[in-house]
XYZ file of C-alpha atoms in Angstrom:
706
model
C 19.094 71.336 96.600
C 20.981 73.267 99.232
C 21.195 70.252 101.409
C 23.075 68.408 98.176
C 25.507 71.433 97.579
C 26.285 71.701 101.136
C 27.408 67.480 101.087
C 29.074 68.311 98.133
C 30.944 71.222 99.581
C 31.678 69.177 102.434
C 33.075 66.598 100.799
C 35.266 68.566 98.588
C 36.634 70.236 101.614
C 37.652 67.345 103.411
C 39.548 66.144 99.964
C 40.924 69.495 100.288
C 42.100 69.005 103.481
C 43.656 65.916 103.057
C 45.448 66.823 99.982
C 46.688 70.150 101.099
C 48.449 68.168 103.956
C 49.896 65.556 101.671
C 50.963 68.552 99.254
C 52.377 70.623 102.318
C 54.568 67.816 103.874
C 56.401 67.033 99.939
C 56.648 70.667 99.083
C 58.432 70.976 102.595
C 60.650 68.032 102.420
C 61.583 69.675 98.755
C 62.426 72.900 100.524
C 64.402 71.484 103.324
C 66.340 68.838 101.559
C 67.397 71.207 98.806
C 66.603 68.226 95.906
C 67.146 70.091 93.498
C 70.818 69.439 94.232
C 70.475 65.770 92.379
C 73.983 64.323 93.292
C 73.082 64.854 96.984
C 69.551 64.044 97.355
C 70.271 61.043 99.696
C 72.412 62.544 101.975
C 70.308 65.786 102.027
C 67.407 63.495 102.968
C 69.382 61.873 105.844
C 70.376 65.101 107.185
C 67.126 66.901 107.026
C 65.936 69.309 109.400
C 62.949 67.859 111.202
C 61.747 70.811 113.224
C 62.276 72.857 109.855
C 60.468 70.216 107.703
C 57.519 70.306 110.201
C 57.051 73.990 110.284
C 57.098 74.502 106.753
C 54.614 71.670 106.195
C 52.530 73.356 108.561
C 52.607 76.758 107.179
C 52.143 75.638 103.967
C 49.148 73.493 104.757
C 47.146 76.533 105.558
C 48.437 78.179 102.407
C 47.297 75.076 100.226
C 43.959 74.938 101.901
C 43.058 78.592 101.067
C 44.255 77.904 97.329
C 42.131 74.778 97.466
C 39.154 76.613 98.444
C 39.301 78.474 95.000
C 37.914 75.180 93.641
C 35.433 74.658 96.106
C 33.554 77.361 96.352
C 32.700 80.521 94.035
C 35.559 82.478 93.681
C 33.591 85.722 93.846
C 31.343 84.813 96.562
C 34.211 83.503 98.825
C 36.154 87.307 98.110
C 33.004 88.959 99.308
C 32.753 86.909 102.400
C 36.583 87.694 102.971
C 35.942 91.409 102.703
C 32.595 91.620 104.743
C 34.491 89.501 107.372
C 37.993 91.459 107.251
C 38.597 92.687 110.194
C 37.625 89.447 112.115
C 39.945 87.651 109.869
C 42.740 89.731 110.623
C 42.410 89.828 114.109
C 42.371 85.856 113.467
C 45.441 85.736 111.531
C 47.137 88.088 114.480
C 46.390 85.468 116.998
C 47.385 82.721 114.935
C 50.612 84.480 114.068
C 51.018 85.079 117.686
C 50.062 81.466 119.145
C 52.919 80.298 116.836
C 55.090 83.100 117.777
C 56.107 83.701 114.248
C 57.816 87.218 113.295
C 59.864 88.220 110.602
C 62.674 90.380 112.346
C 66.495 89.026 110.808
C 67.690 88.060 114.537
C 69.388 84.991 112.660
C 71.980 87.865 112.083
C 72.653 87.125 115.867
C 74.306 83.493 114.743
C 77.361 85.172 114.092
C 77.536 84.887 118.156
C 78.588 81.060 119.007
C 78.301 80.009 115.387
C 77.134 76.400 115.458
C 75.491 76.720 119.478
C 72.028 77.376 117.645
C 69.533 75.571 117.802
C 66.729 74.575 114.867
C 64.828 77.860 115.656
C 67.664 80.116 115.138
C 67.241 80.201 111.663
C 64.254 81.395 108.974
C 61.562 78.745 108.385
C 61.301 80.411 105.162
C 63.159 83.611 103.570
C 66.308 85.146 103.980
C 67.850 87.203 106.780
C 67.997 90.584 105.612
C 71.031 92.075 107.447
C 70.143 95.748 106.069
C 67.052 95.851 108.832
C 69.781 96.651 111.494
C 67.343 99.525 112.712
C 64.959 96.891 113.545
C 67.208 93.141 114.725
C 70.164 95.569 115.974
C 68.372 98.600 117.454
C 65.055 98.159 118.225
C 64.742 94.418 118.989
C 67.364 94.622 121.774
C 65.838 97.600 123.017
C 62.430 95.649 123.914
C 64.207 93.143 125.058
C 65.925 95.256 127.084
C 62.498 96.733 128.516
C 61.733 93.791 130.135
C 64.509 93.263 132.535
C 64.639 94.479 136.017
C 62.299 95.110 138.797
C 60.655 97.744 137.304
C 59.987 96.248 133.574
C 58.576 98.050 131.065
C 58.666 101.287 133.380
C 59.912 104.705 132.637
C 63.619 103.957 132.020
C 65.454 100.673 132.195
C 69.634 100.958 132.914
C 70.584 98.593 130.268
C 70.813 100.364 127.050
C 73.359 102.841 127.466
C 74.556 101.645 130.617
C 72.552 104.302 132.151
C 68.982 105.259 132.830
C 67.142 104.897 129.201
C 63.728 106.210 128.611
C 61.922 102.887 127.644
C 59.329 104.413 125.336
C 61.864 105.921 122.735
C 62.955 102.650 121.482
C 61.811 99.946 123.794
C 58.495 99.134 125.638
C 56.862 101.191 128.248
C 53.254 100.226 129.754
C 51.648 103.211 130.719
C 49.127 105.886 129.896
C 50.933 106.990 126.712
C 51.185 103.483 125.159
C 47.400 103.428 124.590
C 48.116 106.348 122.054
C 51.979 105.869 121.014
C 51.988 101.899 120.656
C 48.728 100.539 121.326
C 50.043 96.935 120.645
C 52.836 97.137 122.946
C 50.080 96.769 125.635
C 50.468 93.107 124.908
C 53.789 92.851 126.805
C 51.619 93.491 130.221
C 49.721 90.230 129.673
C 51.694 87.855 127.262
C 55.599 85.965 127.669
C 57.858 87.908 126.002
C 57.905 85.510 122.766
C 54.172 85.554 121.953
C 54.281 89.436 122.487
C 56.901 89.678 120.399
C 55.330 88.325 117.510
C 52.036 90.222 118.213
C 53.664 93.481 118.055
C 55.705 92.463 115.171
C 52.677 91.593 113.188
C 50.186 93.840 114.390
C 51.173 97.216 112.696
C 51.423 95.409 109.313
C 47.693 93.558 109.680
C 45.952 96.893 111.169
C 47.819 99.256 108.461
C 46.304 97.282 105.806
C 42.935 97.150 107.156
C 42.865 100.686 108.136
C 44.179 101.769 104.407
C 41.459 98.920 102.870
C 39.065 100.973 104.828
C 40.135 104.652 103.750
C 40.075 103.419 99.977
C 36.795 101.568 100.576
C 35.307 105.259 101.479
C 37.013 107.099 98.559
C 36.413 104.582 96.143
C 32.673 105.098 97.538
C 32.607 100.983 98.315
C 34.437 99.543 95.436
C 35.872 96.624 97.349
C 38.383 95.267 94.726
C 39.878 98.653 94.042
C 40.034 99.511 97.877
C 42.056 95.997 98.128
C 44.555 97.403 95.009
C 45.001 100.227 96.668
C 45.759 98.851 100.308
C 48.304 96.230 98.275
C 50.065 99.178 96.553
C 50.653 100.780 99.679
C 51.451 98.242 102.423
C 52.877 95.550 100.438
C 55.196 98.133 98.919
C 58.951 97.547 98.540
C 59.006 101.114 100.352
C 57.026 99.469 103.475
C 58.124 96.138 103.553
C 61.900 97.121 103.470
C 61.601 100.115 105.957
C 59.694 98.479 108.511
C 56.140 98.673 109.523
C 55.432 102.631 110.228
C 52.660 102.804 112.446
C 51.599 106.335 109.936
C 49.926 104.056 107.603
C 47.562 102.961 110.654
C 47.302 106.230 112.291
C 46.853 108.777 109.333
C 44.250 106.840 107.526
C 42.807 105.580 111.197
C 42.040 109.033 111.768
C 39.971 109.758 108.342
C 38.130 106.562 108.829
C 36.876 107.056 112.356
C 35.686 110.793 111.577
C 34.024 109.287 108.410
C 32.340 106.417 110.584
C 31.316 109.062 113.411
C 29.527 111.066 110.800
C 27.966 108.235 109.279
C 26.940 106.227 112.755
C 23.663 106.645 114.075
C 24.763 104.830 117.525
C 25.519 106.776 120.137
C 27.837 103.869 121.281
C 29.413 103.595 117.711
C 30.183 107.131 117.962
C 31.866 106.964 121.107
C 34.262 104.299 119.961
C 34.838 105.969 116.814
C 35.466 109.427 118.781
C 38.094 106.981 120.730
C 39.896 105.657 117.898
C 40.409 109.232 116.438
C 41.866 109.846 119.647
C 44.104 106.975 119.587
C 45.210 107.592 115.592
C 45.485 110.792 115.889
C 47.617 110.657 118.915
C 49.634 108.035 117.741
C 50.455 110.188 114.340
C 51.632 112.755 116.212
C 53.721 111.099 118.974
C 55.419 108.919 116.735
C 58.168 111.505 116.145
C 59.714 111.431 112.513
C 59.632 114.713 110.679
C 61.184 113.498 107.674
C 57.871 111.724 106.785
C 55.521 113.255 109.250
C 55.617 116.722 107.382
C 54.792 115.559 104.073
C 52.582 112.979 104.987
C 50.850 115.439 107.428
C 50.253 117.419 104.309
C 48.715 114.619 102.491
C 46.302 113.620 105.004
C 45.065 117.222 105.309
C 43.925 117.626 102.238
C 42.061 114.222 102.374
C 40.465 115.576 105.490
C 39.318 118.998 103.869
C 37.891 116.774 101.154
C 36.512 114.294 104.089
C 34.538 117.702 105.900
C 33.696 118.900 102.613
C 32.126 115.937 101.304
C 30.180 115.090 104.566
C 28.955 118.883 105.268
C 25.543 118.135 105.547
C 26.324 115.401 108.226
C 28.191 117.641 110.133
C 25.445 120.410 110.330
C 22.979 117.139 111.489
C 25.467 116.685 114.587
C 23.430 116.945 117.895
C 24.725 118.784 120.985
C 25.695 115.202 122.165
C 27.238 114.468 119.331
C 29.410 117.222 119.761
C 30.139 116.575 123.249
C 31.367 112.902 122.219
C 33.808 114.481 119.589
C 34.812 116.750 122.357
C 36.168 114.544 124.805
C 37.934 112.256 122.170
C 39.682 115.601 121.264
C 40.420 116.184 124.780
C 41.417 112.898 125.332
C 43.706 112.998 122.228
C 45.053 116.159 123.402
C 45.615 114.438 126.891
C 47.902 111.617 124.885
C 49.864 114.320 122.949
C 50.877 116.557 126.352
C 51.585 113.722 128.509
C 53.535 112.075 126.018
C 55.910 115.492 125.237
C 56.071 116.136 129.039
C 57.322 112.128 129.300
C 59.847 112.353 126.570
C 61.138 116.212 127.182
C 64.180 114.746 128.545
C 64.923 113.090 125.066
C 63.480 115.964 123.047
C 66.009 118.047 124.535
C 68.701 115.678 124.162
C 68.148 114.797 120.399
C 67.575 118.226 119.437
C 71.196 119.360 120.917
C 72.881 116.839 118.873
C 74.817 117.082 115.600
C 73.111 114.060 114.184
C 69.824 114.277 113.423
C 68.921 117.092 115.392
C 70.845 119.575 113.245
C 69.609 118.136 110.279
C 68.118 120.480 108.183
C 67.255 120.096 104.136
C 66.347 122.993 101.509
C 65.844 120.085 98.650
C 67.622 119.309 95.544
C 67.515 117.192 92.751
C 66.238 113.766 94.193
C 63.541 113.106 91.276
C 65.091 110.029 90.127
C 64.010 108.041 93.166
C 60.541 108.074 91.803
C 60.889 105.846 88.765
C 62.978 102.792 90.580
C 59.465 101.260 90.645
C 60.708 99.517 87.649
C 63.357 97.155 89.533
C 61.720 97.412 92.842
C 59.640 93.978 92.796
C 63.216 92.172 92.341
C 64.825 93.402 95.625
C 63.458 90.425 97.580
C 65.456 88.489 95.151
C 68.490 90.045 94.236
C 70.737 92.194 96.441
C 70.587 96.033 95.573
C 72.589 97.043 98.386
C 70.439 99.256 100.536
C 67.247 98.055 99.630
C 65.675 100.172 102.192
C 66.559 103.392 100.927
C 66.042 101.986 97.240
C 62.635 101.225 98.416
C 59.514 102.806 96.862
C 55.728 102.998 96.316
C 54.850 100.891 92.860
C 53.574 104.460 91.771
C 53.914 104.583 87.978
C 54.974 108.149 88.361
C 54.270 110.453 86.673
C 51.074 109.048 84.695
C 48.745 109.135 87.591
C 49.562 112.639 88.103
C 49.441 113.736 84.438
C 46.064 112.071 84.171
C 44.500 113.049 87.370
C 45.629 116.652 86.370
C 43.888 116.511 82.811
C 40.779 114.708 84.239
C 40.749 117.381 87.112
C 40.736 120.313 84.758
C 38.263 119.063 81.989
C 35.659 117.835 84.473
C 33.098 120.816 85.168
C 32.624 119.690 88.773
C 35.736 119.685 90.341
C 36.823 117.171 92.662
C 38.269 118.415 96.313
C 40.374 115.261 96.769
C 41.812 115.138 93.617
C 42.690 118.836 93.492
C 43.586 118.742 97.274
C 46.403 116.237 96.454
C 47.587 117.856 93.498
C 48.063 121.144 95.228
C 50.005 119.579 98.325
C 51.967 117.742 95.419
C 53.229 121.041 94.050
C 55.653 122.207 96.763
C 57.001 118.560 97.214
C 57.775 118.212 93.481
C 59.701 121.689 94.065
C 61.104 120.666 97.191
C 62.662 117.256 95.111
C 63.724 119.045 91.781
C 64.807 122.672 92.288
C 64.967 123.079 95.791
C 62.918 125.780 98.104
C 64.437 128.920 99.636
C 65.375 128.014 103.154
C 62.883 130.627 104.708
C 60.227 128.737 102.697
C 61.680 125.647 104.050
C 61.585 126.261 107.425
C 58.220 127.803 107.191
C 56.452 124.779 105.527
C 58.576 122.956 107.913
C 59.705 121.010 104.975
C 63.607 121.608 106.077
C 62.841 118.940 108.821
C 62.397 116.667 105.978
C 64.619 115.433 103.467
C 64.426 114.935 99.695
C 64.681 111.257 100.101
C 61.865 111.314 102.491
C 59.727 113.548 100.473
C 60.006 111.588 96.825
C 58.521 108.744 99.149
C 55.500 110.967 99.533
C 55.111 111.861 96.252
C 55.259 108.306 95.317
C 52.187 107.944 98.087
C 50.100 110.677 96.301
C 50.455 108.338 93.145
C 48.678 105.725 94.684
C 45.919 107.985 95.724
C 45.500 109.393 92.333
C 45.612 106.067 90.421
C 42.855 104.688 92.936
C 40.930 108.171 91.835
C 41.351 107.717 88.483
C 39.990 103.706 88.558
C 36.776 104.971 90.690
C 36.025 108.916 90.056
C 36.999 109.214 86.492
C 36.013 105.864 85.091
C 33.750 107.925 82.372
C 35.935 111.016 81.905
C 37.084 110.924 78.406
C 41.063 110.638 78.662
C 43.425 110.541 76.253
C 43.747 109.189 72.717
C 45.172 105.856 72.545
C 48.003 106.971 70.320
C 48.787 109.757 72.472
C 48.306 107.135 75.760
C 50.793 104.659 74.254
C 53.285 107.671 73.168
C 53.378 108.898 76.629
C 53.416 105.151 78.089
C 56.717 104.291 75.958
C 58.052 107.549 77.033
C 58.005 106.974 80.676
C 58.852 103.746 80.499
C 61.810 104.530 78.470
C 62.634 107.252 81.350
C 62.576 104.569 83.793
C 64.775 102.486 81.908
C 67.354 105.023 81.524
C 67.545 106.171 84.967
C 67.864 102.821 86.380
C 70.301 101.934 84.297
C 72.614 104.593 85.010
C 72.070 104.477 88.549
C 72.274 100.347 88.736
C 73.603 99.405 85.167
C 74.211 95.868 86.463
C 70.925 95.052 88.376
C 68.320 94.231 85.944
C 69.012 92.119 82.875
C 67.762 92.410 79.493
C 64.874 89.867 80.336
C 63.771 91.526 83.589
C 63.431 94.889 82.060
C 61.783 93.746 79.328
C 59.297 92.378 81.417
C 58.663 95.123 83.433
C 58.923 97.733 80.740
C 55.633 95.745 79.360
C 53.872 95.228 82.457
C 54.665 99.104 83.198
C 53.425 100.114 80.098
C 49.994 98.462 80.068
C 49.241 99.929 83.286
C 50.114 103.162 82.416
C 48.096 102.975 79.253
C 45.081 101.507 81.236
C 45.171 104.765 83.190
C 45.596 106.962 80.692
C 42.762 106.007 78.233
C 38.936 104.530 78.819
C 38.546 101.155 79.067
C 35.609 98.734 80.352
C 34.852 97.731 83.613
C 36.200 94.203 83.019
C 39.761 95.713 81.695
C 39.955 98.180 84.903
C 39.262 95.045 87.108
C 42.151 93.415 85.461
C 43.981 96.342 86.131
C 42.988 96.297 89.678
C 43.903 92.386 90.026
C 47.590 93.187 88.287
C 48.200 95.960 90.757
C 47.663 93.161 93.415
C 49.546 90.440 92.057
C 52.730 93.254 91.418
C 52.208 93.898 95.050
C 52.375 90.136 96.541
C 55.359 89.443 94.540
C 57.154 92.301 95.502
C 56.185 91.965 99.160
C 55.830 87.961 99.942
C 59.613 87.077 100.158
C 61.066 90.600 101.514
C 61.111 89.325 105.297
C 61.955 85.991 106.787
C 59.756 83.489 108.771
C 60.859 83.315 112.096
C 60.000 81.381 115.166
C 60.432 82.861 118.584
C 63.821 84.303 120.048
C 66.365 81.222 119.984
C 68.662 83.043 118.006
C 69.296 85.601 120.937
C 68.631 83.190 123.955
C 69.688 79.585 122.874
C 73.434 80.251 122.725
C 75.574 78.990 125.966
C 76.908 82.775 126.094
C 73.207 84.048 126.949
C 72.636 82.110 129.633
C 76.133 83.200 130.867
C 75.572 86.641 130.673
C 72.328 86.426 132.606
C 74.030 84.631 135.457
C 76.428 86.847 135.630
C 74.207 89.675 135.801
C 72.139 87.819 138.798
C 74.930 86.929 140.722
C 76.837 90.241 140.431
C 73.570 92.534 141.004
C 73.408 93.701 137.246
C 77.234 95.408 136.593
C 77.889 97.464 133.494
C 79.682 95.843 130.738
C 81.641 96.632 127.710
C 81.690 94.770 124.495
C 84.304 94.852 121.583
C 81.778 95.845 118.560
C 78.456 97.256 118.718
C 76.651 93.985 117.544
C 78.135 92.450 120.462
C 77.121 95.204 122.896
C 73.488 94.720 121.114
C 73.487 91.183 121.930
C 74.184 91.178 125.433
C 71.669 94.286 125.788
C 69.101 91.685 124.372
C 70.565 89.419 126.891
C 70.082 91.893 129.907
C 73.349 93.296 130.241
C 73.759 96.748 131.005
C 76.159 97.988 127.913
C 77.847 101.104 128.209
C 78.614 101.140 124.313
C 75.490 99.950 123.044
C 73.592 101.997 120.470
C 73.179 105.381 121.848
C 69.451 106.313 120.498
C 70.189 109.931 122.277
C 73.907 110.316 123.974
C 75.070 109.766 127.143
C 76.685 112.881 127.702
C 77.235 112.414 131.365
C 79.653 109.563 130.416
C 81.124 111.267 127.403
C 82.259 114.424 129.204
C 83.843 112.341 131.942
C 86.082 110.423 129.157
C 86.393 114.093 127.232
C 86.415 116.503 129.792
C 87.475 119.770 127.465
C 84.675 118.741 124.799
C 87.420 118.243 121.964
C 84.942 115.547 120.603
C 81.768 116.483 121.068
C 80.839 117.028 117.820
C 81.317 113.556 117.054
C 79.464 111.872 120.468
C 76.757 114.459 120.094
C 74.534 112.187 118.306
C 72.643 109.041 117.623
C 75.716 106.535 117.304
C 76.123 102.838 116.878
C 79.515 102.514 118.840
C 82.352 100.743 118.000
C 85.328 99.994 120.908
C 89.119 99.960 120.576
C 91.161 100.117 123.505
C 94.009 102.064 123.862
C 97.297 103.115 125.476
C 97.180 106.647 123.948
C 94.683 109.284 125.135
C 90.887 108.255 124.869
C 89.274 110.105 121.623
C 86.495 109.493 119.486
C 86.523 109.007 115.794
C 83.240 109.526 113.260
C 82.548 106.415 110.643
C 79.282 107.649 109.433
C 76.558 110.172 110.312
C 75.124 107.209 113.210
C 78.337 105.405 113.448
C 81.532 105.980 115.837
C 84.692 104.428 117.331
C 85.396 105.211 120.801
C 89.265 104.880 121.350
C 89.257 104.316 125.011
C 92.354 104.620 127.093
C 93.041 101.869 129.298
C 93.711 104.278 132.278
C 89.967 105.640 131.618
C 88.067 102.648 131.813
C 87.578 103.012 135.449
C 85.492 106.508 134.832
C 83.030 104.143 132.672
C 82.473 102.006 135.601
C 82.337 98.697 133.712
C 83.535 95.153 135.208
C 82.637 93.099 133.080
C 83.938 92.873 128.999
C 82.157 90.784 126.440
C 84.556 90.029 123.582
C 83.993 88.394 120.279
C 86.570 86.406 118.044
C 90.096 87.275 118.494
C 90.039 90.061 121.032
C 93.879 91.599 121.733
C 94.534 93.649 124.771
C 97.726 94.943 126.757
C 97.295 92.526 129.513
C 100.299 95.379 131.043
C 98.413 98.108 130.352
C 98.903 98.932 134.120
C 95.316 100.205 134.861
C 92.950 97.375 134.274
C 93.649 93.732 134.880
C 91.075 91.186 132.360
C 90.477 88.227 134.335
C 89.015 85.486 131.967
C 85.620 84.089 133.279
C 83.698 82.200 130.425
C 85.230 81.153 127.393
C 83.677 78.817 124.363
C 83.195 78.954 120.789
C 84.786 82.223 119.954
C 83.208 84.006 122.931
C 85.149 85.222 125.823
C 83.915 87.127 128.695
C 86.341 88.508 131.604
C 85.816 90.390 134.598
C 87.874 93.904 135.080
C 89.806 94.439 138.097
C 91.293 97.931 138.465
């Protein structure tokens, strides 16, 4: 009987593979040819991008195979197997993406440089370029690529960013002891070619964050696999996580808790050593990724989870042997060594950034910003319809305030108090205070909330709702909740508030159909949390939450292959040739996008993004310190050449213009100038000559002779 079933499965699998391949090819042709433009079908097919068609078919082939498996294998057993092999499958997926050099960085934005010179791989295979992700493609990516140039590649400093020695570990890649904790996946740059390492590092935090959040929710729910998957999806596949960038906090914070849990429950000495080391790496990662705006409220959340974990496993703690305490102590010492050595390594950066106007002097006592918590009604549409700054508008699909209301009711009603529910509700109180009425300045400083902002703290209140949703569907299944009539009334009220807030702040974003659909979905989820439901209904709620998370996230990032959008252009080759022939001269560019592009190509650009200010240079140009309030900051730097005195202009918190006098250009020690578009300069300025040495398709490179 088993042999017969196996043969049937094999036959179905072969058929599935063939059909998947054919279907993938057809769909990719449709996508590539834009076949819905009926009048141009013939022309579109003739002009079809074969490379793009192949890569789409290649990806869709595997997607359709997975879909086909649902018709071959028992679905429940298939997902059971996927969950059991989750870490292995995650590593295989990461290896697949790495070997194919896929990533989701919006580097197609650099096609404004020498437009028309790009190759087929310079454009997305799927999806759209997201210019709003400029912190990624405009700042971090060039910094990462710049780290690999020179004799001391991936060392402590590179001289390419800012045109002077700049710490690689801040935005680039540093290969050293600290990397193990600060960004362990970046060790791949030591062994893989840059395009492969770039892909590995792009997807590693996404995949490992999902797996670690999945593991944490698996512990919290006492091994409810479907609910753990729903919780992980709501966090990692949220518009908040996908639009902001893949913060390692969602790997390190849950990872610390998970490693401690398994350390306490493991009997094997070798496993305890592994979990102790994992705890050291995860907690070290959380501490060394310095961004207090999220770090402070997130730290309070996981402090509450950690206290619950210790209380829940106190008997396990009392059973620990001397050998176990030694192993744990070694892990703590390792963690401290990561943190202390990292702080010593970046002491230069800490001193510099703390002295800046932005973000160093940024403090906040809070204020009214609770409205952001209701944006979840529109968040699933961000990938399909532009909202402006989707990163700032990104939120967790939290159903706020329903989870808080119901959790508070259940916690009070239950005789035996749940420490996890109580802890999360407790740490949420100052957060709600901070984002509504604000805090007294002294309280904000003592609690460290002054180092956060209302926008970032509001995000963390949304995260607490996800934990509460999971708790309600696991720990309070049997608790008598709200009467149905009251639940529907509260649900309608919350939906109405969501609709009113988003309609007021984004009046034209959602049409009446979109509003109606989302209002119905949210109402059903909300009522499902507020009333007693059967296990089957709860499973539908979990599947629905996973589904809306996938819809929200799947189209956010483009699917790119390799780094051709940067390196294929003739200008990139010319820049690298000049650098080699002239022993890495200093450059200027007539805009910060251009400056970041040449940084990615290995050019030492003076006006590239200052992740911390190059005070030595700025003081040369401003000896009296007149403009220090402007340039003493994290800044994107535009350039304007002038015959007037050098001055600085602040456009936004992280954007300045350097009005550079011709007579001060020699102070920068620049000998090369990269210009895009119609660059105008005064050839008779009397201080510097612009000698054209390259011109092609809108790009001109000048040698500066003093």
